[in-house]
Coordinates of C-alpha atoms in Angstrom, one line a residue:
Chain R
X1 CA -162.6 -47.6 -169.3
X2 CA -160.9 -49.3 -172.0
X3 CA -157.9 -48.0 -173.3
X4 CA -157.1 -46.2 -169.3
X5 CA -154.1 -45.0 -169.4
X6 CA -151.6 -47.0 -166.7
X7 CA -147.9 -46.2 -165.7
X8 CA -146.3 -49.6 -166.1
X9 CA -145.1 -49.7 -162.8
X10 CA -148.3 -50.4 -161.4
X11 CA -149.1 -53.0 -162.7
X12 CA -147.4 -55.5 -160.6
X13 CA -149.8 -54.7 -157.5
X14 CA -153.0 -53.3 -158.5
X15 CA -154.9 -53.3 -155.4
X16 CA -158.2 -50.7 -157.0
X17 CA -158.8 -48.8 -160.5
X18 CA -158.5 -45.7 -158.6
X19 CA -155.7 -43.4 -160.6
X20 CA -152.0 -43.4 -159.6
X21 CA -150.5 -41.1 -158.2
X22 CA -147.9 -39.3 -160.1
X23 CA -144.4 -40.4 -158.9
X24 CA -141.2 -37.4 -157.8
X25 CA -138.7 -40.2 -158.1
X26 CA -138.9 -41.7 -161.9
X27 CA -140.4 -41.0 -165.2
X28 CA -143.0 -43.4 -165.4
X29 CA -143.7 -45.2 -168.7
X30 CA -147.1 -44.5 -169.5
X31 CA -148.8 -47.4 -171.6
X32 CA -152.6 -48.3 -172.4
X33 CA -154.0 -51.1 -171.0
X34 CA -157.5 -52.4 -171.0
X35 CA -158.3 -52.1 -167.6
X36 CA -161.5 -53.1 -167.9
X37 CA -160.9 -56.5 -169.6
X38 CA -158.1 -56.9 -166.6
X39 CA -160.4 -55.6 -163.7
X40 CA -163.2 -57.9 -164.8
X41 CA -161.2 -60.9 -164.9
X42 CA -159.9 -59.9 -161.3
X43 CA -163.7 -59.6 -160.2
X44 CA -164.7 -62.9 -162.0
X45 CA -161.8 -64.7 -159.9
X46 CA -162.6 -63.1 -156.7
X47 CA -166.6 -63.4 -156.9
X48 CA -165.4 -67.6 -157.3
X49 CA -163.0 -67.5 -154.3
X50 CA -165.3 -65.9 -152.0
X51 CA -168.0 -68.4 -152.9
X52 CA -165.9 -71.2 -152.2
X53 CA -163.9 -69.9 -148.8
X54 CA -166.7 -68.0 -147.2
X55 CA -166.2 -67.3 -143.1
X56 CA -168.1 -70.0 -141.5
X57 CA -168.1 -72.1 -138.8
X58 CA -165.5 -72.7 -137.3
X59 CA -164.7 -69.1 -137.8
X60 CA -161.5 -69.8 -135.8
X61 CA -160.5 -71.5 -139.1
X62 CA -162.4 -70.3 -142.0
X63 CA -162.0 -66.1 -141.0
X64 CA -158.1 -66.3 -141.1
X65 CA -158.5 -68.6 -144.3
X66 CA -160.8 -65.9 -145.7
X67 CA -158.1 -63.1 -144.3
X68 CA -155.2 -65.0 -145.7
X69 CA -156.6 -65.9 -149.3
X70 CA -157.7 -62.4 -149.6
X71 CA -154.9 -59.8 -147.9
X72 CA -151.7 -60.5 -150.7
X73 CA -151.7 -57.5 -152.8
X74 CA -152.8 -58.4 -156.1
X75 CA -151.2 -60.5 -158.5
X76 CA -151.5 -61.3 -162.2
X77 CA -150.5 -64.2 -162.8
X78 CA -154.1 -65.6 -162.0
X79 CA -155.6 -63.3 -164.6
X80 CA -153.1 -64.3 -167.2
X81 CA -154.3 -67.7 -166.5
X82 CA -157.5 -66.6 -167.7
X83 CA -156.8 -64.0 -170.7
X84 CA -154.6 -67.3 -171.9
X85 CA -157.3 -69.3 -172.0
X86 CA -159.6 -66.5 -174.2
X87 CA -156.9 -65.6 -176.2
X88 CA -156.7 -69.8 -177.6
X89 CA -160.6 -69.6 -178.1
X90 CA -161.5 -71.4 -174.8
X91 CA -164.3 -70.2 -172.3
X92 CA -163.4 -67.7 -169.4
X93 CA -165.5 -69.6 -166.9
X94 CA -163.8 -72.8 -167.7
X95 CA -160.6 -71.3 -166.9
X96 CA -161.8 -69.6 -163.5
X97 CA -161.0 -73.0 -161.2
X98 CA -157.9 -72.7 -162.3
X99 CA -156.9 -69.2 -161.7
X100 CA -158.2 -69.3 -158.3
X101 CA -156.1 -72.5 -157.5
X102 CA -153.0 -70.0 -158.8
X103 CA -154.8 -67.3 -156.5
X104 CA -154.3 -69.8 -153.6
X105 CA -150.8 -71.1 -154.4
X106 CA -149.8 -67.2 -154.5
X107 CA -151.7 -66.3 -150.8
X108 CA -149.5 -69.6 -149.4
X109 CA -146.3 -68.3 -150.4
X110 CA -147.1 -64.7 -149.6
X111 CA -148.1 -65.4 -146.4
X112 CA -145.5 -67.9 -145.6
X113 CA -142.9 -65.1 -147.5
X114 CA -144.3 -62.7 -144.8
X115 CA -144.0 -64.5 -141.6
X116 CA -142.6 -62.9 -138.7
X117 CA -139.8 -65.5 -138.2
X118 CA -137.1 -64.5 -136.1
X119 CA -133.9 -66.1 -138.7
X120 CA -135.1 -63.5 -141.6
X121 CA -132.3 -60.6 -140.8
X122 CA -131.8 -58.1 -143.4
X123 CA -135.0 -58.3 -145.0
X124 CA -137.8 -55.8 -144.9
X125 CA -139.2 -55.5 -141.2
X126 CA -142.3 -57.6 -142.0
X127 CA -144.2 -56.1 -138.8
X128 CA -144.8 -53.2 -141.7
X129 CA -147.1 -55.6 -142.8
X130 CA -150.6 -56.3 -140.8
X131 CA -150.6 -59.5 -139.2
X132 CA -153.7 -59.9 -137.5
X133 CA -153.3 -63.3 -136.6
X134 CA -150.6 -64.9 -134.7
X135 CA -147.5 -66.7 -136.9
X136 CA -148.4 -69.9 -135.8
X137 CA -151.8 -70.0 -137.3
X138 CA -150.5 -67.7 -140.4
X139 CA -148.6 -70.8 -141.0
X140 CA -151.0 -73.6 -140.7
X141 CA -153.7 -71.9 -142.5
X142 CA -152.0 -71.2 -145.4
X143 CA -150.5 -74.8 -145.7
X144 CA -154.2 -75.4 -145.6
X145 CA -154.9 -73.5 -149.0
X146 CA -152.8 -74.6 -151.0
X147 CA -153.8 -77.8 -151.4
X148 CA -157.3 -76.6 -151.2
X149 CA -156.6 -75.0 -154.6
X150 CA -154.7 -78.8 -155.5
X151 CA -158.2 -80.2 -154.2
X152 CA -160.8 -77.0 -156.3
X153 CA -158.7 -78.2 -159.1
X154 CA -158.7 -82.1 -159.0
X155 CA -162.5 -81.5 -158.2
X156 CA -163.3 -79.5 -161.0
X157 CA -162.2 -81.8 -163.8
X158 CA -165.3 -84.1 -165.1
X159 CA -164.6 -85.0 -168.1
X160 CA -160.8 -82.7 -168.8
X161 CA -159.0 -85.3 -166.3
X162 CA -155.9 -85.0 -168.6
X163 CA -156.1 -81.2 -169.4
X164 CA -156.5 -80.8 -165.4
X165 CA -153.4 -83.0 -164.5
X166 CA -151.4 -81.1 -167.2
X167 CA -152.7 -77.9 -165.3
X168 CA -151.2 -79.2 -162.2
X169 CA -147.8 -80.5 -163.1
X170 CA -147.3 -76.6 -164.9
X171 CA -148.5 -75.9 -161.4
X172 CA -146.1 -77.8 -159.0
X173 CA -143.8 -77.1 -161.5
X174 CA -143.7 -73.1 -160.6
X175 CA -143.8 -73.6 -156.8
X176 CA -142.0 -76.9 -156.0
X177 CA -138.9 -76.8 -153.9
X178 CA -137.0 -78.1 -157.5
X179 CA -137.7 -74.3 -158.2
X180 CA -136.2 -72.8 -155.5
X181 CA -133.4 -70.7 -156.7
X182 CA -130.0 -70.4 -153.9
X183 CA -128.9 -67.0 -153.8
X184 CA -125.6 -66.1 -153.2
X185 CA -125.5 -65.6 -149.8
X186 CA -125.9 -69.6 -149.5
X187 CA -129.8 -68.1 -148.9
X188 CA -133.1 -69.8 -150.3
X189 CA -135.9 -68.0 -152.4
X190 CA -138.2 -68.0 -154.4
X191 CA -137.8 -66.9 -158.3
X192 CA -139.8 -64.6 -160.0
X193 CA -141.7 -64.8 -163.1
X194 CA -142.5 -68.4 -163.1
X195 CA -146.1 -68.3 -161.2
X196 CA -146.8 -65.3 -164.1
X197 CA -145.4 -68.3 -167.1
X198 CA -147.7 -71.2 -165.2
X199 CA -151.0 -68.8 -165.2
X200 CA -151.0 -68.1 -169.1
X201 CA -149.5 -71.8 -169.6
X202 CA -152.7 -73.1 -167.6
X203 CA -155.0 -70.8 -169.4
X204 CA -153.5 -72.1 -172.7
X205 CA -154.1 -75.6 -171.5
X206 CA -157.9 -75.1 -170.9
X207 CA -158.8 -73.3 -173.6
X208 CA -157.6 -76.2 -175.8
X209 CA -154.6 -74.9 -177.3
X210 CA -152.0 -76.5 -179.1
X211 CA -148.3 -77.4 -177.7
X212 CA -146.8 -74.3 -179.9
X213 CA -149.3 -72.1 -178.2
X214 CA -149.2 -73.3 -175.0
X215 CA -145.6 -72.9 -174.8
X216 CA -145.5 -69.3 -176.7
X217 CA -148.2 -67.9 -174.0
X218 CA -146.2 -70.0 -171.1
X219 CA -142.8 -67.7 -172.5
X220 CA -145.2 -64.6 -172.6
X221 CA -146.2 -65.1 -169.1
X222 CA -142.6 -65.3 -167.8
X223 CA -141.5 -62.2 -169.3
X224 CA -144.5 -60.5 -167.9
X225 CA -143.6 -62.3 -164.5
X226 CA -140.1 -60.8 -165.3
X227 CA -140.7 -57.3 -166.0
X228 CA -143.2 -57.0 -163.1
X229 CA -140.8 -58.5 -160.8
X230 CA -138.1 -56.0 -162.0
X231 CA -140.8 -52.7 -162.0
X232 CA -141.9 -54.1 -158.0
X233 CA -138.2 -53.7 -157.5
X234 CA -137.5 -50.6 -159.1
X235 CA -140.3 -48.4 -156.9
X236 CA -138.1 -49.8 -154.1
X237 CA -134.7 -49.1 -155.2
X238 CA -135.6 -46.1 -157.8
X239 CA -133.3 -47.6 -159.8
X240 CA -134.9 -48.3 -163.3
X241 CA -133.4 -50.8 -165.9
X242 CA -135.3 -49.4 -169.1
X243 CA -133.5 -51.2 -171.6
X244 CA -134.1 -54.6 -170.0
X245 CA -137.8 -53.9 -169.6
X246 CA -138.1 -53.1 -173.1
X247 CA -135.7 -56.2 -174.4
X248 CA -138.4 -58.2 -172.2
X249 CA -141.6 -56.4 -173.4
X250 CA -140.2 -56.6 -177.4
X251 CA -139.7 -60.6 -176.3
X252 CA -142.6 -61.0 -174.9
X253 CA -144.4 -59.7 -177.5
X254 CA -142.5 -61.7 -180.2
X255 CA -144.0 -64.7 -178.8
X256 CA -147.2 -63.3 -180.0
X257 CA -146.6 -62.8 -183.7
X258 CA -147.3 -66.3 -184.0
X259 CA -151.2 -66.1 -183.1
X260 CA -154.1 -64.1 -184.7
X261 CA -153.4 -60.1 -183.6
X262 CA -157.3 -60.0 -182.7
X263 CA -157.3 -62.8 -180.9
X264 CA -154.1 -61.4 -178.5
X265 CA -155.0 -57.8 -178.2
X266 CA -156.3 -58.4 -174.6
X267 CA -153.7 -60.4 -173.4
X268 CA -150.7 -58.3 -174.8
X269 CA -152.2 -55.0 -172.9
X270 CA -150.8 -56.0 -169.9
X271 CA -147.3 -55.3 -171.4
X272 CA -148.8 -52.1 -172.3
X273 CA -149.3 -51.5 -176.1
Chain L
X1 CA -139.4 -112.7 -139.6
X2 CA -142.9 -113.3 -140.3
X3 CA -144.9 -112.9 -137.1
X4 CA -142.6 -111.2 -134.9
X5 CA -144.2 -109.9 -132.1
X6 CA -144.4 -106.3 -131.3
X7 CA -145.5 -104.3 -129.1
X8 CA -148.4 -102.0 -130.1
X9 CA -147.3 -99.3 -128.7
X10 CA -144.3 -99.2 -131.0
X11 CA -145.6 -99.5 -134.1
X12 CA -146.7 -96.1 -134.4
X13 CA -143.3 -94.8 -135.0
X14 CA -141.4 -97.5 -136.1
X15 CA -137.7 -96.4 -137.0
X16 CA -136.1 -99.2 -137.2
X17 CA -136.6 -103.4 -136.9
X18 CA -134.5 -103.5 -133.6
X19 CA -136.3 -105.0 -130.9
X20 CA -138.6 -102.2 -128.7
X21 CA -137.5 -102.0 -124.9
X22 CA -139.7 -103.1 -122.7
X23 CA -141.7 -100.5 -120.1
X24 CA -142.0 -100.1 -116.9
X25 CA -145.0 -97.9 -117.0
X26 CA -147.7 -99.8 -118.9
X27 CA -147.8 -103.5 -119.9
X28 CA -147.7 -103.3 -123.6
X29 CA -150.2 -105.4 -125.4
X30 CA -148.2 -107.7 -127.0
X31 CA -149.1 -108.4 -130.9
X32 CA -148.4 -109.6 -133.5
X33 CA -147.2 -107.8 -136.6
X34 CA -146.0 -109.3 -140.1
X35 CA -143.0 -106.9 -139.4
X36 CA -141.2 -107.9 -142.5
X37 CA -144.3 -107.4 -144.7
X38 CA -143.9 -103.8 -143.3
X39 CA -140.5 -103.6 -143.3
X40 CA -140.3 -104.5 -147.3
X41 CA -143.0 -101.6 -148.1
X42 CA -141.2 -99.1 -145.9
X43 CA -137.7 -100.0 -147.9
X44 CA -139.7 -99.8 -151.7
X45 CA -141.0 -96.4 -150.2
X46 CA -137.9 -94.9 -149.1
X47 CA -135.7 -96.7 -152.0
X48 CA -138.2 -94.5 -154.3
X49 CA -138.0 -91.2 -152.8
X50 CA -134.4 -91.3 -152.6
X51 CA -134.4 -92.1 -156.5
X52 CA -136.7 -88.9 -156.7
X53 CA -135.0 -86.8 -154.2
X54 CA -131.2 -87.1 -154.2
X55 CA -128.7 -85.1 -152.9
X56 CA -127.4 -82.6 -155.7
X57 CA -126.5 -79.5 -157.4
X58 CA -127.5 -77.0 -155.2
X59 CA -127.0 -78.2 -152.4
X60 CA -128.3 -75.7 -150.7
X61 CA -131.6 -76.7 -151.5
X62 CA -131.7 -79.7 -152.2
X63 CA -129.8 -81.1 -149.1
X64 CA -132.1 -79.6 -146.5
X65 CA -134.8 -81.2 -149.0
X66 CA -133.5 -84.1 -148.5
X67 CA -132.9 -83.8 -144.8
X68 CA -136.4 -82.2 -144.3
X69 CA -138.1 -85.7 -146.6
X70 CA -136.1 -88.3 -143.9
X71 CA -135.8 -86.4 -140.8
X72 CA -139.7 -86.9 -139.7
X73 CA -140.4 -90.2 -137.9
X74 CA -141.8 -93.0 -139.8
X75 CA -145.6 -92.5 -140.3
X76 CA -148.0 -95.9 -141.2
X77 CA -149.7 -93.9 -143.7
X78 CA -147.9 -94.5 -146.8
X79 CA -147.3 -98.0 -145.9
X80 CA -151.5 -98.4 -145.8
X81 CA -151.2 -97.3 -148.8
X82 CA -149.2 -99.7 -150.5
X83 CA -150.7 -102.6 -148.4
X84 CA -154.1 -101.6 -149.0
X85 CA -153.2 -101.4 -152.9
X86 CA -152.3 -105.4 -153.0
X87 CA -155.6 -105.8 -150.6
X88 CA -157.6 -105.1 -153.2
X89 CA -155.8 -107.3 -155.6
X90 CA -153.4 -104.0 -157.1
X91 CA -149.4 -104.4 -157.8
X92 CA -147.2 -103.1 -155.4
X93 CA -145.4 -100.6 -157.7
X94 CA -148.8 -98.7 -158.9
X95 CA -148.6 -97.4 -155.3
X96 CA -145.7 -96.4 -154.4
X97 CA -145.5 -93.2 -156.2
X98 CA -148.9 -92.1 -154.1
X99 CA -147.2 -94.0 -151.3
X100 CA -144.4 -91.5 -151.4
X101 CA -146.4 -88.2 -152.5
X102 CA -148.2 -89.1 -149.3
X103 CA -144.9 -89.4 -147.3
X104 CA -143.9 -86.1 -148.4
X105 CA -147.0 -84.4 -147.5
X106 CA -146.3 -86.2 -143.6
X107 CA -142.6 -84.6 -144.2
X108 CA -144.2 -80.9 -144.9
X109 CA -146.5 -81.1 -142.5
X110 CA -143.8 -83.1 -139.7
X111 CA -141.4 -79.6 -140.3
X112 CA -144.0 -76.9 -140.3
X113 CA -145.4 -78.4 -137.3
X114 CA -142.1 -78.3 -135.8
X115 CA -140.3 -75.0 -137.0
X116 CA -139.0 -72.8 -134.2
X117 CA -141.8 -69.9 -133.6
X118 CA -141.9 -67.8 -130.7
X119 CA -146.2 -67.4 -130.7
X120 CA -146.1 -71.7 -130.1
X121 CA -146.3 -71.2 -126.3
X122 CA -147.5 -74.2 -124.1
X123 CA -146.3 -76.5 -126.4
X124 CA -143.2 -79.1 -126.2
X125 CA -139.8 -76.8 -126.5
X126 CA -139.3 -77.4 -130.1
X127 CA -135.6 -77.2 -130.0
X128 CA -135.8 -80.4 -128.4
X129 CA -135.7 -81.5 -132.1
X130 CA -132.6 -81.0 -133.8
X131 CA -133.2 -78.2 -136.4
X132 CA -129.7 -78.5 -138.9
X133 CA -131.5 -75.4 -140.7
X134 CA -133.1 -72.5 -140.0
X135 CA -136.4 -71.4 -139.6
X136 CA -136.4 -69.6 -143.1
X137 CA -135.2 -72.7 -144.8
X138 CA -136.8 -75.7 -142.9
X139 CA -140.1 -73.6 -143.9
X140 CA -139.4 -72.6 -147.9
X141 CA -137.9 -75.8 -148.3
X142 CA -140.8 -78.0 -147.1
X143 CA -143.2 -75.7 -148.9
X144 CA -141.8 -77.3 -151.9
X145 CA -142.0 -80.8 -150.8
X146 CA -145.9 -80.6 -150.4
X147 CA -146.2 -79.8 -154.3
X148 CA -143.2 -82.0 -155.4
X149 CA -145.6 -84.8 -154.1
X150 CA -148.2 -83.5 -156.3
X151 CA -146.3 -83.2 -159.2
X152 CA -144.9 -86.9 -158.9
X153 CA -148.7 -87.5 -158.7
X154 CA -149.9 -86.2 -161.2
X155 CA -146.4 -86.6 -164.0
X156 CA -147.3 -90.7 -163.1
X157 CA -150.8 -90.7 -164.3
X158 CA -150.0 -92.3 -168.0
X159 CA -153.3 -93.7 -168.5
X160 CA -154.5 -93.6 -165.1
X161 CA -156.0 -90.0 -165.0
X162 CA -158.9 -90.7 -162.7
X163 CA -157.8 -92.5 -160.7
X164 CA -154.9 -90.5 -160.1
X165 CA -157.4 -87.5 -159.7
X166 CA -159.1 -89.1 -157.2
X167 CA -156.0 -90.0 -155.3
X168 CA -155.2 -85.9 -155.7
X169 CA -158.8 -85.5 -154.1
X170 CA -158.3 -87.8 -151.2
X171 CA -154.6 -86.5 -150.5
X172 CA -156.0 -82.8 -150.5
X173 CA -159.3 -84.0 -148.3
X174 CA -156.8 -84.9 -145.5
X175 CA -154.4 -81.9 -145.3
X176 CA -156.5 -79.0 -146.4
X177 CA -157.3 -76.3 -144.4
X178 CA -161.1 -77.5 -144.4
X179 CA -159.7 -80.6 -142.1
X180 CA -157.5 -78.1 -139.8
X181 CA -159.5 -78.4 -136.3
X182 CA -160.0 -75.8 -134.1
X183 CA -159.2 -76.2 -130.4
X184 CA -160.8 -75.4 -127.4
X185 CA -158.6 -72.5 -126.5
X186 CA -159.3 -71.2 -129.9
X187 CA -156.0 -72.5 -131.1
X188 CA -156.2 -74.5 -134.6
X189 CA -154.4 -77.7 -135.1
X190 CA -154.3 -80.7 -137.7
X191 CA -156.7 -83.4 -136.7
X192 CA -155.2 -87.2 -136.0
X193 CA -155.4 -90.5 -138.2
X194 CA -157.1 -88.6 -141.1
X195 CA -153.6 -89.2 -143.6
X196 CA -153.9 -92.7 -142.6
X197 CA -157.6 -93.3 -144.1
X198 CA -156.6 -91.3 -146.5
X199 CA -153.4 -93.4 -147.7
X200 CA -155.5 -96.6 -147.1
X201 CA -158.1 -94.9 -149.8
X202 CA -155.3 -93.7 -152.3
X203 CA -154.1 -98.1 -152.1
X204 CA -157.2 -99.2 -153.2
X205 CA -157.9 -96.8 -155.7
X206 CA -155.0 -97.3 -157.6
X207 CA -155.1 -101.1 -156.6
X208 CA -158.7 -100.9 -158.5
X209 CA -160.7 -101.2 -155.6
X210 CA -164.8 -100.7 -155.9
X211 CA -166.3 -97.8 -154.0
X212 CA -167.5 -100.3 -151.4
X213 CA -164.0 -101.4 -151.1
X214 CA -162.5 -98.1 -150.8
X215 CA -164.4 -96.8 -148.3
X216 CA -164.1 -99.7 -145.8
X217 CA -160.2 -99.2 -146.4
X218 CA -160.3 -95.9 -145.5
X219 CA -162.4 -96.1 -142.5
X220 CA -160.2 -98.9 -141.5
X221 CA -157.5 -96.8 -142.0
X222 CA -159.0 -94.0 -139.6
X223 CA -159.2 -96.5 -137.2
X224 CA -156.0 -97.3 -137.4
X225 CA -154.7 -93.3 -137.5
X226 CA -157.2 -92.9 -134.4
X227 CA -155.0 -96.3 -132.6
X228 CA -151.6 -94.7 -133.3
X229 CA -152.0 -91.3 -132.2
X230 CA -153.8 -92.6 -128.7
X231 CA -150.8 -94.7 -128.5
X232 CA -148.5 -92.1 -129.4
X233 CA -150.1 -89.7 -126.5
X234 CA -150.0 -92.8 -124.1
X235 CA -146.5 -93.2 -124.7
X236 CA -146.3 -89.0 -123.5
X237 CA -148.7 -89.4 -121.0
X238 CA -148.3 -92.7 -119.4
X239 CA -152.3 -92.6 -119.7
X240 CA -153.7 -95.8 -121.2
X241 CA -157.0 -95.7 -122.5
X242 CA -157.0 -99.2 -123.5
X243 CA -161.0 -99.9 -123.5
X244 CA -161.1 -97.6 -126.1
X245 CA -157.9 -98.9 -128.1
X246 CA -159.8 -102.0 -128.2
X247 CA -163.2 -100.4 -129.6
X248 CA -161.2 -98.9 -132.3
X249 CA -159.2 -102.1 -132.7
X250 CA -162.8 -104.3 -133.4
X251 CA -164.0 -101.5 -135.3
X252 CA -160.8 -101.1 -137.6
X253 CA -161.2 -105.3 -138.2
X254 CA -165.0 -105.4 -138.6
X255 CA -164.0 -103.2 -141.9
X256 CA -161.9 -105.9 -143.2
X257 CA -164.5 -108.7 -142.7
X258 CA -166.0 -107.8 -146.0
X259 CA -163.6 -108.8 -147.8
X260 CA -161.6 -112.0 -148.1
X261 CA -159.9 -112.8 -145.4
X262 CA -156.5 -114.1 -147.1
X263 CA -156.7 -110.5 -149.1
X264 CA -156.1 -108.5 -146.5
X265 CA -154.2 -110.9 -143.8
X266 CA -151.0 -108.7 -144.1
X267 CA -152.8 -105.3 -143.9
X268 CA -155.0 -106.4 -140.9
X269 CA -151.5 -106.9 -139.5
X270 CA -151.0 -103.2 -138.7
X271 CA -153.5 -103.1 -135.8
X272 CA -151.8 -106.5 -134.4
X273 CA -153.7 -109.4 -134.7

């Protein structure tokens, strides 16, 4: 599977490996990614998270917790975490808690993002999405998980207590209300990118890397968060902004240069060279 | 002010020092409170969350922040936690940062549990509370208050790591979705006094308490999270279930007879004796 050719615009929500479908409406970029490196680290994160939110009792609780942590279409900023912390020389399995706490901060704003509230004119009709449980417990579950993924994190840290708080301010850092961005219309949202910067960041920070490497992956990450943002949007709006995709990509992979090519290949597929 | 008497009834949500009114429909049992002992933690708490949270640039966000941090009504929990710090022999200012991370989770979990949505029937009309923001807002912007709690958590830790972990843990324990309780009609809910034994555990971590003492705070501090939500119900209900308020009562102070008894004089306060 290595080397599986992927148009970019995929990439953003990769639900299966299944092949694209060609698309009418734009010429998509085709790049080479290692899909296999990427779909393994998806399946290493998953197999975690369903150990450690399986449906139980109360079912009442634990099956829309299950439903919730698992229904968001696909995201990569938990993967990042972990291709982060290879590319610095660090263990995947150490890096695992942590990309499933990103998982979990990522199913919480999804689902909140998604909520049938009644105030949310002129977005997307979210009944096109499948709520199969009501918005009141949509709501309260998912403030459940993610401090469950604050609690996987704080639990997991033995003997990296310092590595594990760093981990969590980059963290809080992507999702607090400091981030919030105000649009124009006076409205409130969320920016993009920065839950893509805080997975490689975390990564980085696990697998022992230094402050210059840390920061070079967290700058990689955001690009990646950036140009995925901007392809999501572009297979809505079939308008395509090539030349600031490719201003991104060439920066994202500038902040690469500075580490061992062998030691980056993985990582710098999912830009798609 | 020391020793001003108070009715029990009151001092679950205690908004201000003014006298309470009496009522007709119970006879309150009068105690006695160390209401400026209370008073002073509430004002350190408050004073440093305004530091952390002010009013500015853009307002659009960080206004309804602000709103959304003061609006709920005063909660004991973070004040336990600052009272059970200087039980344990701790300074007053290693708490209040948990003190205040605590507050904020009571503020995120205070607006979620009272946003405007149209699946909450048989519940109190919501609109009875005034909403200055909408839905959308009231729910993005207290999404970021739960991790800006963490973050001031976990940016505070200097050379506390562990313990600051542990606090993370305890915080988590108490608002996770593994605490959320399901109800009898199948409905899920948030369960009663457990941020109260949990802000009595973070105090006497951070005060340096010994496992032994930690735990009897905390269970105090369920007691005392058990006491306030009867009362609060009472107060709804006109229902007085005072035989068990007392149980609780005895079973809160039998916690505190381990240690000494000038130690935790003030804290003992809380349940009125």
């Amino acid at each position: 599977m290595a080397g599986f050719h992927l148009p970019l615009y995929r990439t953003n929500l990769i639900r299966s490996s299944s092949s694209p479908a060609p698309s009418a409406y734009t010429k998509p970029t085709v790049v080479t990614q290692n899909l296999s490196y990427w779909n393994s680290i998806y399946s290493d994160i998953e197999s975690h998270l369903k150990k450690v939110i399986p449906i139980r009792d109360p079912v009442s609780i634990f099956e829309p917790m299950h439903h919730l942590t698992f229904a968001p279409p696909r995201t990569t900023a938990p993967a990042l975490c972990v291709a982060a912390c290879e590319a610095v020389g660090g263990n995947r399995e150490d890096a695992i808690v942590a990309a499933s706490a990103i998982h979990l901060m990522h199913a919480t704003i999804y689902t909140h993002d998604h909520l049938l509230l009644t105030d949310r004119v002129g977005r997307e009709p979210e009944s096109e999405i499948p709520h199969r449980f009501g918005t009141n417990i949509e709501l309260l579950i998912a403030d459940g998980i993610m401090p469950f993924g604050f609690e996987l994190l704080a639990g997991s840290a033995g003997d990296n207590s310092e590595k594990i708080l760093k981990v969590i301010v980059e963290i809080t850092g992507a999702i607090g209300s400091q981030e919030m961005v105000a649009g124009e219309d006076g409205g409130v949202g969320r920016p993009a990118g920065l839950l893509h910067g805080c997975g490689a960041a975390c990564g980085a920070i696990i697998g022992g890397g230094n402050v210059e490497e840390i920061d070079r992956l967290k700058r990689f990450g955001l690009y990646v968060g950036k140009i995925q943002g901007l392809l999501s949007e572009k297979s809505k709006n079939e308008g395509c902004e090539m030349e600031l995709l490719e201003t991104w990509r060439a920066l994202a992979l500038k902040e690469l240069e500075y580490f061992d090519s062998r030691k980056v290949e993985q990582i710098s597929s999912i830009v798609g060279v």
